[in-house]
Coordinates of C-alpha atoms in Angstrom, one line a residue:
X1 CA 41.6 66.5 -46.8
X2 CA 44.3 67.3 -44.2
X3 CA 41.6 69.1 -41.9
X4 CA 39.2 66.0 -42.4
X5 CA 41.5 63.4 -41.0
X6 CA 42.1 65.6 -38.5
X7 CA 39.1 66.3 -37.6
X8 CA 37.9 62.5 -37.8
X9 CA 40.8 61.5 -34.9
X10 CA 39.5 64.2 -32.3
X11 CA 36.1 62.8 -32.4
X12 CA 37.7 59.4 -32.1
X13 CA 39.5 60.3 -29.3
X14 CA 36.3 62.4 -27.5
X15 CA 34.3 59.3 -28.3
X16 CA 36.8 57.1 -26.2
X17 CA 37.2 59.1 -23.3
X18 CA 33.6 59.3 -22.9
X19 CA 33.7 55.0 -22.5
X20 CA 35.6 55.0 -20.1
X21 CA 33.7 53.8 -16.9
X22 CA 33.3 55.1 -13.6
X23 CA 35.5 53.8 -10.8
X24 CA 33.5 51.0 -8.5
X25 CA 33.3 51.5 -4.6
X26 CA 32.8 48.2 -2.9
X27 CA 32.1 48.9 0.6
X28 CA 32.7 45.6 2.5
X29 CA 30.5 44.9 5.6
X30 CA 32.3 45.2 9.2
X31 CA 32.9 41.9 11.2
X32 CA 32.1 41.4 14.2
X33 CA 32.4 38.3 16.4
X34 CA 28.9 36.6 17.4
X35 CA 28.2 36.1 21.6
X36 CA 26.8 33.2 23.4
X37 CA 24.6 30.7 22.0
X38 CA 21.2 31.5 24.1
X39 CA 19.3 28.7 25.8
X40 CA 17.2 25.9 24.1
X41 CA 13.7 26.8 22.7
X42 CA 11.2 24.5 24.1
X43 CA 10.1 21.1 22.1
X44 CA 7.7 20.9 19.1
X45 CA 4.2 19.3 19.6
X46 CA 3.8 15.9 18.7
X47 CA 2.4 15.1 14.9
X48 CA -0.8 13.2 14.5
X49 CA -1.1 9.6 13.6
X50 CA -1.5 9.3 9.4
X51 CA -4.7 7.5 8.7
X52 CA -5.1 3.9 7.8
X53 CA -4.9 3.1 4.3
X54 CA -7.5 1.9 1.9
X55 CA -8.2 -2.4 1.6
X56 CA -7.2 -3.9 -1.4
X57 CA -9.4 -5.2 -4.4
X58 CA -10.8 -8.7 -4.1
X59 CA -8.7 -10.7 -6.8
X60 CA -10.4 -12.7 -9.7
X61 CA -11.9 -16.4 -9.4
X62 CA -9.8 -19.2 -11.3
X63 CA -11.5 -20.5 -14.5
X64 CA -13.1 -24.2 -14.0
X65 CA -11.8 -26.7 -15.4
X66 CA -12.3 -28.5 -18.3
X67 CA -14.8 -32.3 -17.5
X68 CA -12.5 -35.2 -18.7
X69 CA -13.1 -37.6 -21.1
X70 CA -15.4 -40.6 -20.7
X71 CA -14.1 -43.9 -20.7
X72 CA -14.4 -46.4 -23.5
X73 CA -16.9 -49.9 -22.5
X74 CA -15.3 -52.7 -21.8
X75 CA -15.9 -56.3 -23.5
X76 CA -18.5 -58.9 -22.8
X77 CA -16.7 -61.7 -21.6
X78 CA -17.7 -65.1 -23.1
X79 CA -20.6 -67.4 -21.9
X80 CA -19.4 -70.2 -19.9
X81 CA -19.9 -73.9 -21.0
X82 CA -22.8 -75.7 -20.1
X83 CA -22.3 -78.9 -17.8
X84 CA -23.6 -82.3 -19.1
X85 CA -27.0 -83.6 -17.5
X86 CA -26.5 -85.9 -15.2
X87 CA -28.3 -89.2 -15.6
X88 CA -32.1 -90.2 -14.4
X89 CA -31.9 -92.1 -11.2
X90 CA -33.7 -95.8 -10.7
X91 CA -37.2 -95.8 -9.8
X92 CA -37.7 -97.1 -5.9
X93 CA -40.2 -100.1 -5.3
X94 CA -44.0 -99.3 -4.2
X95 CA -44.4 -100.3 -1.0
X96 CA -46.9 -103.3 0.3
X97 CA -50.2 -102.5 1.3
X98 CA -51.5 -101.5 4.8
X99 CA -54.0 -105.1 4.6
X100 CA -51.9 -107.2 5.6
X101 CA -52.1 -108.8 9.0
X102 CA -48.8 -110.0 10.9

C-alpha cells in the first residue's frame, strides 16, 4: 500500500503541472498622433419631394328622423242663438187712379 499512495501523488502532481496555462502576450498597438483635418467634402444632392398622401373616406349620412306625432282635433264650438223676427211692417195705401182730371 505504501507504493500505491505513492504512486497515486506523482500522478497528481504530473496532472497539475500539465494545467497550468501558457503565459499571455498582449501586444498593445503603437500611438501615434493624427495630422490636419483635410478640407470639406462637397454637399449632398438634394432629396426629392415625398408624394402626396391618399384622400380620406367619405363619412356616413346621419339617420332621419323620426315624423312627430299628429295633433289631437279640436272642439266644435257651440251654435250661436238665433235673433227674434222682427215684426211685419204696415201695408202702404194704393194709390188713386190715373182718370182723374185736375
Amino acid at each position: 500500500m505504501n507504493r500505491t499512495v505513492m504512486m497515486l501523488s506523482l500522478l497528481a502532481t504530473l496532472g497539475l503541472a500539465a494545467c497550468e496555462p501558457q503565459p499571455t502576450v498582449v501586444t498593445v498597438p503603437a500611438t501615434t498622433t493624427p495630422g490636419p483635418a483635410g478640407p470639406a467634402g462637397a454637399t449632398g444632392a438634394t432629396g426629392s419631394t415625398g408624394s402626396t398622401g391618399e384622400q380620406g373616406n367619405t363619412g356616413n349620412t346621419g339617420y332621419t328622423g323620426a315624423t312627430g306625432a299628429t295633433g289631437e282635433q279640436g272642439y266644435t264650438g257651440d251654435t250661436g242663438a238665433t235673433g227674434e223676427q222682427g215684426e211685419q211692417g204696415n201695408q202702404g195705401n194704393q194709390g188713386e187712379d190715373g182718370d182723374e182730371t185736375p
